[in-house]
mmCIF file with all atom_site columns, C-alpha atoms in Angstrom:
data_model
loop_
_atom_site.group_PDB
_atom_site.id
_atom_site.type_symbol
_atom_site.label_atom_id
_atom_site.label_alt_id
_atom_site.label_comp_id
_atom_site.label_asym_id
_atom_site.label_entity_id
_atom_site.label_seq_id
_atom_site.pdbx_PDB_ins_code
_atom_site.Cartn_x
_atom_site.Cartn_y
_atom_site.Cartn_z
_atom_site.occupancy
_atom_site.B_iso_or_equiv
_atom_site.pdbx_formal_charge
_atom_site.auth_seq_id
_atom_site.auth_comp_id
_atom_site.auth_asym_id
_atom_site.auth_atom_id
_atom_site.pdbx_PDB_model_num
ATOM 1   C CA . UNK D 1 1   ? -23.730 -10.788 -4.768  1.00 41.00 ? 224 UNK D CA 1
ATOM 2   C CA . UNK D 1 2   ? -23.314 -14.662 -6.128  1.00 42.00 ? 225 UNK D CA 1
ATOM 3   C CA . UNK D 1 3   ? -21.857 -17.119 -4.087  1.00 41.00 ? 226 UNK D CA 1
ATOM 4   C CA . UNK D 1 4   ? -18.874 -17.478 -6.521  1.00 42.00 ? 227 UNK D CA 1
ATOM 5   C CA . UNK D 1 5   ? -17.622 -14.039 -6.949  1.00 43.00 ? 228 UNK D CA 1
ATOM 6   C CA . UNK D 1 6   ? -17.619 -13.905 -2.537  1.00 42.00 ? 229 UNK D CA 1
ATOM 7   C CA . UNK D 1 7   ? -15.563 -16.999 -3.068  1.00 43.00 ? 230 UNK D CA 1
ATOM 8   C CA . UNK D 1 8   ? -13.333 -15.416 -5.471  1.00 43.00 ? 231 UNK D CA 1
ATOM 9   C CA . UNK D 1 9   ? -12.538 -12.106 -3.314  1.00 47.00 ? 232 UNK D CA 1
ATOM 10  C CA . UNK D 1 10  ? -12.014 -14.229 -0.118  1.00 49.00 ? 233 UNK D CA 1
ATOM 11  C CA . UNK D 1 11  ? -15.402 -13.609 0.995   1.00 51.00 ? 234 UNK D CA 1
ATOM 12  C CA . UNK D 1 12  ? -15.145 -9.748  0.460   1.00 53.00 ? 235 UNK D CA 1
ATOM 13  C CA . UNK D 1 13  ? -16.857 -7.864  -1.665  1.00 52.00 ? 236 UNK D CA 1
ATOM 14  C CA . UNK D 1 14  ? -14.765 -6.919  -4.965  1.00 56.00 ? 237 UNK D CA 1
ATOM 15  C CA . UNK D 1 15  ? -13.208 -3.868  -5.189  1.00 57.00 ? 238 UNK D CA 1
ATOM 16  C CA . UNK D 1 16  ? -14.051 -0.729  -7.820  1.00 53.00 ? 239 UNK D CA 1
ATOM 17  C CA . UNK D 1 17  ? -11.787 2.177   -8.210  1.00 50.00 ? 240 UNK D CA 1
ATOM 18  C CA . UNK D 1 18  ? -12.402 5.200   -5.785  1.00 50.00 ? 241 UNK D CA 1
ATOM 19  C CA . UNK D 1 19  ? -15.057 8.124   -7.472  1.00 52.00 ? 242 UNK D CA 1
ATOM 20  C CA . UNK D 1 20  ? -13.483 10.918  -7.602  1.00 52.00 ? 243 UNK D CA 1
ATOM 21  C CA . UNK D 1 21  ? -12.608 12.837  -4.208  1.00 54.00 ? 244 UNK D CA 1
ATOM 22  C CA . UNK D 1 22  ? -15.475 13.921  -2.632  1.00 63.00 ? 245 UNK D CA 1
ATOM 23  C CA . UNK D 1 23  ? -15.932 15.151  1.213   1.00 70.00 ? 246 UNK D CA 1
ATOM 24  C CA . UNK D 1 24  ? -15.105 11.998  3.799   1.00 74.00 ? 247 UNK D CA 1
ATOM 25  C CA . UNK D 1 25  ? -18.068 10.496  5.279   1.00 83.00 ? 248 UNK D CA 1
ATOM 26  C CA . UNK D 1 26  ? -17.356 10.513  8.918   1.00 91.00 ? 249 UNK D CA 1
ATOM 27  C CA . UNK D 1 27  ? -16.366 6.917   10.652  1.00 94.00 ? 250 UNK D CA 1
ATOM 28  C CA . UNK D 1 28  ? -17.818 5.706   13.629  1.00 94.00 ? 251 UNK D CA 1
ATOM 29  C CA . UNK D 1 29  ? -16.423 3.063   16.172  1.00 94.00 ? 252 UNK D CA 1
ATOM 30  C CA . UNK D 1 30  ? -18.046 0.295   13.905  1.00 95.00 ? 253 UNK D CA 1
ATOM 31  C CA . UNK D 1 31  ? -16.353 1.643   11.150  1.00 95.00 ? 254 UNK D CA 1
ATOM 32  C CA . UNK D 1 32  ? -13.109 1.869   12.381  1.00 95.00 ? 255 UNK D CA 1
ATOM 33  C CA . UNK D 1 33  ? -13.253 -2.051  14.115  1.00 95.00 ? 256 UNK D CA 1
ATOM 34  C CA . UNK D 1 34  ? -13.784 -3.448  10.732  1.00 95.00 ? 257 UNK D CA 1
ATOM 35  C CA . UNK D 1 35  ? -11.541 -1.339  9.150   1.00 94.00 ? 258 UNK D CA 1
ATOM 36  C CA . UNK D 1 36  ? -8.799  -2.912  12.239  1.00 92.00 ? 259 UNK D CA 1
ATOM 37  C CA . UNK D 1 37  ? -10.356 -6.251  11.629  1.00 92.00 ? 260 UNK D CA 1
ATOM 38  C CA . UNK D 1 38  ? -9.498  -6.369  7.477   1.00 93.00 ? 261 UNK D CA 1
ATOM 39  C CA . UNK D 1 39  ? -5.925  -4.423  8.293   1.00 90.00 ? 262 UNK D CA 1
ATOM 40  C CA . UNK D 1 40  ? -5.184  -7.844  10.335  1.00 87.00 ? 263 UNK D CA 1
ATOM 41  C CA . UNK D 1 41  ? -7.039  -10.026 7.549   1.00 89.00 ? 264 UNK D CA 1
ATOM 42  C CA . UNK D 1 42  ? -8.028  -9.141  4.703   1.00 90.00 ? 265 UNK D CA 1
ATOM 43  C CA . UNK D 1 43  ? -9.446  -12.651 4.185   1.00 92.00 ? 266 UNK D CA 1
ATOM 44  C CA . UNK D 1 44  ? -11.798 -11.770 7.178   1.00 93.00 ? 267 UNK D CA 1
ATOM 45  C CA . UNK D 1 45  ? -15.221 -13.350 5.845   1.00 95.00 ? 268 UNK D CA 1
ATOM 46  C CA . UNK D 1 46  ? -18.258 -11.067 6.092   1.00 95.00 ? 269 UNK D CA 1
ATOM 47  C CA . UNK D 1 47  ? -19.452 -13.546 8.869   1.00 96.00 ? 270 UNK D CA 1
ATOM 48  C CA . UNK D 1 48  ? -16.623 -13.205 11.018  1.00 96.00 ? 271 UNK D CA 1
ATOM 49  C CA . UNK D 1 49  ? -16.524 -9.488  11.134  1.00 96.00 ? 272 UNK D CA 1
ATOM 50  C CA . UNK D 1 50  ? -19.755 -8.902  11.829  1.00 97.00 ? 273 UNK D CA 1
ATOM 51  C CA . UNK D 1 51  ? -19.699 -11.455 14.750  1.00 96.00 ? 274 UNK D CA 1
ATOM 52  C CA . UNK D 1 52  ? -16.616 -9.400  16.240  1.00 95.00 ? 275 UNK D CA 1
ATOM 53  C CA . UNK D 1 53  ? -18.195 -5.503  15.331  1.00 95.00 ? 276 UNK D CA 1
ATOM 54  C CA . UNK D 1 54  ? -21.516 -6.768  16.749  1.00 96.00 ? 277 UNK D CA 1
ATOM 55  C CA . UNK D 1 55  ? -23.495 -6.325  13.712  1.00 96.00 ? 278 UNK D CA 1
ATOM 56  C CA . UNK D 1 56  ? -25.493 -8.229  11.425  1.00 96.00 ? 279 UNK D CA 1
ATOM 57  C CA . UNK D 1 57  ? -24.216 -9.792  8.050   1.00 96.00 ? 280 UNK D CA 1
ATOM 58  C CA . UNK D 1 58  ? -26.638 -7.491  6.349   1.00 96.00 ? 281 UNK D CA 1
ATOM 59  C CA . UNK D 1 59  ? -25.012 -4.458  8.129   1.00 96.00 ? 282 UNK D CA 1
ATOM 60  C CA . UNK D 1 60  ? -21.261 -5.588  7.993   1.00 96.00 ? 283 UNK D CA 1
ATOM 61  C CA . UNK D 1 61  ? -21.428 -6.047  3.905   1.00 95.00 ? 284 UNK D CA 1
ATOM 62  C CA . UNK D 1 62  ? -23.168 -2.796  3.712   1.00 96.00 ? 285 UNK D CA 1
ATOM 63  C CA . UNK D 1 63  ? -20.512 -1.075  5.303   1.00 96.00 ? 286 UNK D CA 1
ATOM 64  C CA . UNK D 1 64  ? -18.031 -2.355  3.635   1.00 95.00 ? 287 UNK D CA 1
ATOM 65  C CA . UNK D 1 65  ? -19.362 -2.270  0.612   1.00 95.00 ? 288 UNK D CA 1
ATOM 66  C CA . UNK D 1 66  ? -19.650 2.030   1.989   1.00 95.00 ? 289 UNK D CA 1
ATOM 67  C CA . UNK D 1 67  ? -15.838 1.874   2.850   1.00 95.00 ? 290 UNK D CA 1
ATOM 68  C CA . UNK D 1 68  ? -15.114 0.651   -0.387  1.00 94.00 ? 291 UNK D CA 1
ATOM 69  C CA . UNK D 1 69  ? -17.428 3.018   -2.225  1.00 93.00 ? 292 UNK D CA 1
ATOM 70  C CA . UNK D 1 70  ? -16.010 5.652   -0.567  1.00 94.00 ? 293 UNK D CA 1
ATOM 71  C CA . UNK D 1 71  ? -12.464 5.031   -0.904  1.00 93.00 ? 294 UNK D CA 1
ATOM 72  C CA . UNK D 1 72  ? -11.252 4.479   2.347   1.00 95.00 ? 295 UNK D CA 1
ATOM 73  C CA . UNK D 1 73  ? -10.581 0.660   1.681   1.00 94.00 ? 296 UNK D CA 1
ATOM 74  C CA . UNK D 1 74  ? -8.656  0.990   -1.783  1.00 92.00 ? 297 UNK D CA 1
ATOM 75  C CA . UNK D 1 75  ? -8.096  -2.869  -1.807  1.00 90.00 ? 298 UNK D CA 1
ATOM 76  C CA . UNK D 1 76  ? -6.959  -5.977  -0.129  1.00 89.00 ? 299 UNK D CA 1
ATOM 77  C CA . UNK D 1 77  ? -4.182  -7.565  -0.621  1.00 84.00 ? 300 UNK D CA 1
ATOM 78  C CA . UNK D 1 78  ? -0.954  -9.528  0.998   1.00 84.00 ? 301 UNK D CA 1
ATOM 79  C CA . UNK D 1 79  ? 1.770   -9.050  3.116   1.00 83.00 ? 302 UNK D CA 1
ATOM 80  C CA . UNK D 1 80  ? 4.665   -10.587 1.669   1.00 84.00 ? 303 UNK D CA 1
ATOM 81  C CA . UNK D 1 81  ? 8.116   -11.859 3.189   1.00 85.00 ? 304 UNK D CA 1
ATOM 82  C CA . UNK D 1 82  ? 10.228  -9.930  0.866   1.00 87.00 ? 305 UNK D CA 1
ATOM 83  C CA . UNK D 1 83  ? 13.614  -12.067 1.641   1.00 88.00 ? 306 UNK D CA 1
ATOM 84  C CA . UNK D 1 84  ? 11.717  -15.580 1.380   1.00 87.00 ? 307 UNK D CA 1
ATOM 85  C CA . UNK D 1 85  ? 10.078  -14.449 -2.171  1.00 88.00 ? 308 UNK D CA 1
ATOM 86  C CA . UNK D 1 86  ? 14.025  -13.767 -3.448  1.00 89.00 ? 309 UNK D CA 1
ATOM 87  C CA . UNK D 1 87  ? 13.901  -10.004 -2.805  1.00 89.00 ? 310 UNK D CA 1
ATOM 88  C CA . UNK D 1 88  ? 17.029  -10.430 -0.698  1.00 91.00 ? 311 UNK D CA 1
ATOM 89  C CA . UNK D 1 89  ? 17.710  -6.683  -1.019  1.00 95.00 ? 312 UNK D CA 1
ATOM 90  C CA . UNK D 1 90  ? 15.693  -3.739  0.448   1.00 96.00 ? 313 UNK D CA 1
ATOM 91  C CA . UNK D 1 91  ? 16.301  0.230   0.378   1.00 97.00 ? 314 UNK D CA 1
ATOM 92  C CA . UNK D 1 92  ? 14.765  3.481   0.886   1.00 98.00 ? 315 UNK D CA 1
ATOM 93  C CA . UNK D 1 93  ? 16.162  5.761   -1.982  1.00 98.00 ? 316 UNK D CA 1
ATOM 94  C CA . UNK D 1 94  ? 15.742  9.072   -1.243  1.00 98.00 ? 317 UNK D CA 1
ATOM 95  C CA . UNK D 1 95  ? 15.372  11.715  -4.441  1.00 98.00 ? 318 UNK D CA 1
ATOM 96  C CA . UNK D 1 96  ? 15.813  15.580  -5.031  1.00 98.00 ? 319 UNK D CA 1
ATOM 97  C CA . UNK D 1 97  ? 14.042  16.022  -8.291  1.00 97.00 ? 320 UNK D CA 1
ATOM 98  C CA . UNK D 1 98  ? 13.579  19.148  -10.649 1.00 96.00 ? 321 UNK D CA 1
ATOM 99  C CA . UNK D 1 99  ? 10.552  21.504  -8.970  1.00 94.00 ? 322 UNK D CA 1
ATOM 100 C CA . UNK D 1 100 ? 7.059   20.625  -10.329 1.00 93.00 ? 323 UNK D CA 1
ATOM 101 C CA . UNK D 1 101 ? 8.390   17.256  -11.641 1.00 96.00 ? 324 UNK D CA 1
ATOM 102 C CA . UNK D 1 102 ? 6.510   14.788  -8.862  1.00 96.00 ? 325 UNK D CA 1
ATOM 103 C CA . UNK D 1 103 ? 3.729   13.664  -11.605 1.00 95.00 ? 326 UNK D CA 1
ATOM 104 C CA . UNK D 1 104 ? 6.452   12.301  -14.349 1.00 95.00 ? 327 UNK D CA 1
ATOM 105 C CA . UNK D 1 105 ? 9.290   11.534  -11.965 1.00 97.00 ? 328 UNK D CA 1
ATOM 106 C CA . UNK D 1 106 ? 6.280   9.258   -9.987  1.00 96.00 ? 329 UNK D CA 1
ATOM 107 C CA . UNK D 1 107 ? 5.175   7.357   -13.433 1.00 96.00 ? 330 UNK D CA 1
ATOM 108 C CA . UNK D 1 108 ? 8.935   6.641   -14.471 1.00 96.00 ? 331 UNK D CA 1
ATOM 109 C CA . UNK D 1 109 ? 9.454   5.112   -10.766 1.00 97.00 ? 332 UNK D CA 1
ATOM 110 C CA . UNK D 1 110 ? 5.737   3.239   -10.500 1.00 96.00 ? 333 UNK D CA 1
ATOM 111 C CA . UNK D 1 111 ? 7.360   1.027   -13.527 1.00 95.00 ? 334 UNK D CA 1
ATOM 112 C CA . UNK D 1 112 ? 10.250  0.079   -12.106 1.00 96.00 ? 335 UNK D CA 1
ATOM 113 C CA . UNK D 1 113 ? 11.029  -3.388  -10.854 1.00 93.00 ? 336 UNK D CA 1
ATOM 114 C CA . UNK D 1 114 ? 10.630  -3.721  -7.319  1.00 93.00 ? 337 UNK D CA 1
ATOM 115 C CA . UNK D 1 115 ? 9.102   -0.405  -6.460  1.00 96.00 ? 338 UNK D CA 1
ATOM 116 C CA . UNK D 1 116 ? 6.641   -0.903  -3.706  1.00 94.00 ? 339 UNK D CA 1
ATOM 117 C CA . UNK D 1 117 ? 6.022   2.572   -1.779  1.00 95.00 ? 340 UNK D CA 1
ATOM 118 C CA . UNK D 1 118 ? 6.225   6.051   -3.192  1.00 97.00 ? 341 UNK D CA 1
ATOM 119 C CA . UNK D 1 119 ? 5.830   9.232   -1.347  1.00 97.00 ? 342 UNK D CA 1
ATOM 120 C CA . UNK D 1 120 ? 6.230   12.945  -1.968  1.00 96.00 ? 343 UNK D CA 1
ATOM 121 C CA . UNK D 1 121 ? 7.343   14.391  1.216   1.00 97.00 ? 344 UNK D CA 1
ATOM 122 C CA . UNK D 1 122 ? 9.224   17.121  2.795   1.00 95.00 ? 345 UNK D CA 1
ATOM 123 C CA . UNK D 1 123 ? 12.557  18.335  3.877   1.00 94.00 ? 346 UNK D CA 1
ATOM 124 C CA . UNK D 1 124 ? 16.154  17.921  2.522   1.00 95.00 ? 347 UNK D CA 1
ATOM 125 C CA . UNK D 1 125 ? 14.818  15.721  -0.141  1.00 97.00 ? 348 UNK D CA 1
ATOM 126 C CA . UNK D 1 126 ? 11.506  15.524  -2.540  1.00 97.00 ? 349 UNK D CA 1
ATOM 127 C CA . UNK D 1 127 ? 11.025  11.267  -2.944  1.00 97.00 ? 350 UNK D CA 1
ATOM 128 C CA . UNK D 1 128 ? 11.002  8.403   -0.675  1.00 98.00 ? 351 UNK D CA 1
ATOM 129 C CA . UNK D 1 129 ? 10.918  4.757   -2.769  1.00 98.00 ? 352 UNK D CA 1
ATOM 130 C CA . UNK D 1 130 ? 10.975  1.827   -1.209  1.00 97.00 ? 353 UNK D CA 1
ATOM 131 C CA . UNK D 1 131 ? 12.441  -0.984  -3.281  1.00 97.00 ? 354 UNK D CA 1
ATOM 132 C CA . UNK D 1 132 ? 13.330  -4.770  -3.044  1.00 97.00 ? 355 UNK D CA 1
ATOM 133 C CA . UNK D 1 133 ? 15.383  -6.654  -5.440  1.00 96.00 ? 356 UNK D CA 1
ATOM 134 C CA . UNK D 1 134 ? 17.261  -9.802  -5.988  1.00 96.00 ? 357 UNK D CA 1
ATOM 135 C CA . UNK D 1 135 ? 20.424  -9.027  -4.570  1.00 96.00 ? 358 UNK D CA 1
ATOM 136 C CA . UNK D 1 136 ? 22.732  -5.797  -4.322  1.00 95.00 ? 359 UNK D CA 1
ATOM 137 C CA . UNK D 1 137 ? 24.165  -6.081  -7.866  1.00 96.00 ? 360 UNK D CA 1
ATOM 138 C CA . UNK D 1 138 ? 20.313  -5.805  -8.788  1.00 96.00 ? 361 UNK D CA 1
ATOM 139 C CA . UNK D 1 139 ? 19.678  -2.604  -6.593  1.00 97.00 ? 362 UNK D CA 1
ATOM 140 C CA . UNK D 1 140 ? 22.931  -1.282  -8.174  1.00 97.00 ? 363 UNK D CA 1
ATOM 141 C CA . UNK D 1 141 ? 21.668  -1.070  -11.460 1.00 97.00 ? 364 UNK D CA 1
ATOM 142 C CA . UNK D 1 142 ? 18.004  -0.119  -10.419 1.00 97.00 ? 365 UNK D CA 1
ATOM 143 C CA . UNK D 1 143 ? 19.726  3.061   -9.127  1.00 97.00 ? 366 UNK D CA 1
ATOM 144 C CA . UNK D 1 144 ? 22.612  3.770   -10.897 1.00 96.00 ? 367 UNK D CA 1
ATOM 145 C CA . UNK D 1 145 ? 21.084  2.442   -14.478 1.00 95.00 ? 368 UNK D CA 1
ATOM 146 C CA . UNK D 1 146 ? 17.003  3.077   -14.332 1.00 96.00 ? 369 UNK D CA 1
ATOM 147 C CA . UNK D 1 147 ? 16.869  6.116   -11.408 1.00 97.00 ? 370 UNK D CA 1
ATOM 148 C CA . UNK D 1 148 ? 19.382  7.935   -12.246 1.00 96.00 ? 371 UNK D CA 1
ATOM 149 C CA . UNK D 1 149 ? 18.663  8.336   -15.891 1.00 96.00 ? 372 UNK D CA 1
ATOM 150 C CA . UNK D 1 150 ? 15.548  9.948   -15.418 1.00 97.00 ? 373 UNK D CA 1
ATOM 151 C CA . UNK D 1 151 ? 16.608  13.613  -16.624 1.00 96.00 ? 374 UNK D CA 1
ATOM 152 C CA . UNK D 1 152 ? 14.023  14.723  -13.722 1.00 97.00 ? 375 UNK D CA 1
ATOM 153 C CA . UNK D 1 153 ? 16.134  13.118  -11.015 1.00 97.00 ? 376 UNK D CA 1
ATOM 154 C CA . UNK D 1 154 ? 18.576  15.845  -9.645  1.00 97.00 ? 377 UNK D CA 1
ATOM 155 C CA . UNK D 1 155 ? 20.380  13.356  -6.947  1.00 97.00 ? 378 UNK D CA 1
ATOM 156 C CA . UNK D 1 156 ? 19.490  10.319  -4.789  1.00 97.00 ? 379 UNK D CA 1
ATOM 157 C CA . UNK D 1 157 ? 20.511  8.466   -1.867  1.00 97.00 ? 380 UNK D CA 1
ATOM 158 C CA . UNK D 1 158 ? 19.973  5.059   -1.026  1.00 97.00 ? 381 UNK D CA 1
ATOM 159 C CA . UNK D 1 159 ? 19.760  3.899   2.449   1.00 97.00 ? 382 UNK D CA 1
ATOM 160 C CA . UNK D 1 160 ? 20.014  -0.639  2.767   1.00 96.00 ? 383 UNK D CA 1
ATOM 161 C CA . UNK D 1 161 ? 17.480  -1.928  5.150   1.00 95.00 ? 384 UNK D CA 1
ATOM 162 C CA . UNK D 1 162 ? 18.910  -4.707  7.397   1.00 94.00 ? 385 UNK D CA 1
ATOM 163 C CA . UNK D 1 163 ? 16.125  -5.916  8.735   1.00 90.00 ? 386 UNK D CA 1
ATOM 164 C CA . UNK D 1 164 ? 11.671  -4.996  8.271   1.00 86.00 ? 387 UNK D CA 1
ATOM 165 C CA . UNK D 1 165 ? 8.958   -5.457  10.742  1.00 83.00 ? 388 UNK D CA 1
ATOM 166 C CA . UNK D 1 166 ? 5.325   -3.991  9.194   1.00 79.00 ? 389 UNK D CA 1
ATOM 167 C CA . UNK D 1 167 ? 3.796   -3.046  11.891  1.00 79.00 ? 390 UNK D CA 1
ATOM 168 C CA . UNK D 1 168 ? -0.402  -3.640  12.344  1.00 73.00 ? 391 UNK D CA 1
ATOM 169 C CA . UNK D 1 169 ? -2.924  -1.227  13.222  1.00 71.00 ? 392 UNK D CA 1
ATOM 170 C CA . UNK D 1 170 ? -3.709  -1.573  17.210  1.00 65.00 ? 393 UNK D CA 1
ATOM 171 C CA . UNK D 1 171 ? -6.107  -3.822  18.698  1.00 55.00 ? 394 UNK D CA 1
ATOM 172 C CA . UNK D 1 172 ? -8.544  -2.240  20.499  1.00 51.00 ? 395 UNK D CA 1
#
């Protein structure tokens, strides 16, 4: 790979789009360090994480290259201080929507302002989002105007979050 496009993607390899499912290759030990390694920084150069795994440069790219390939690293990308970029307002919104709906009801919400974390799940309701807006005025209409419109959306619930910690994978 040329020097500039490393330099470009941090020293990482670029990222592709995931081929379509196929079986898992199994991770080993190695696998799994670098995978802990990029969770904590995803600036790691290729260098540095073989040094730590115990591999060559050679055999560090390759396997992340193979992670990547594979789909198990679907990309890199920032943790961000929602408060100190003016998202002053966070929530889990919680949705019952109409059976057999998840596909449109989770296109409507990937285009909404502030949406960061989707999931179909179980139990008393169907949809956890996790927003972050401006201010409470701002979540307001996010759920009142843009969520609740959606004729799929049978109810919601939003829950304020006073204070987030993202929590790492473990260090081995």
């Amino acid at each position: 790979m040329p020097d500039e496009q490393m330099a470009q993607t941090g020293g990482q390899p670029p990222v592709a789009p995931a081929p379509p499912s196929t079986a898992a290759r199994p991770l080993d030990t190695i696998d799994r360090s670098i995978l802990r390694m990029l969770q904590n920084d995803g600036r790691a150069s290729i260098r540095s994480v073989a040094e730590r795994v115990h591999v060559s440069r050679a055999n560090a790219y390759a396997r992340i290259n193979r992670l990547i390939d594979d789909g198990v690293i679907r990309g890199f990308s920032a943790l961000v201080d929602q408060e100190r970029a003016g998202q002053g307002a966070s929530a889990y919104i919680t949705l019952k929507i109409v059976q057999n709906s998840w596909r449109t009801v989770r296109k409507q919400l990937t285009a909404l302002p502030g949406a960061t974390h989707i999931a179909l799940v179980s139990g008393d309701f169907d949809v956890l989002l996790l927003v972050h807006t401006k201010d409470n005025r701002e979540l307001r209409e996010l759920v009142l105007t843009r969520i609740q419109s959606i004729p799929e959306v049978l109810s919601t619930r939003t829950l304020l979050v006073f204070e987030e910690t993202d929590l790492g994978p473990e260090e081995e």
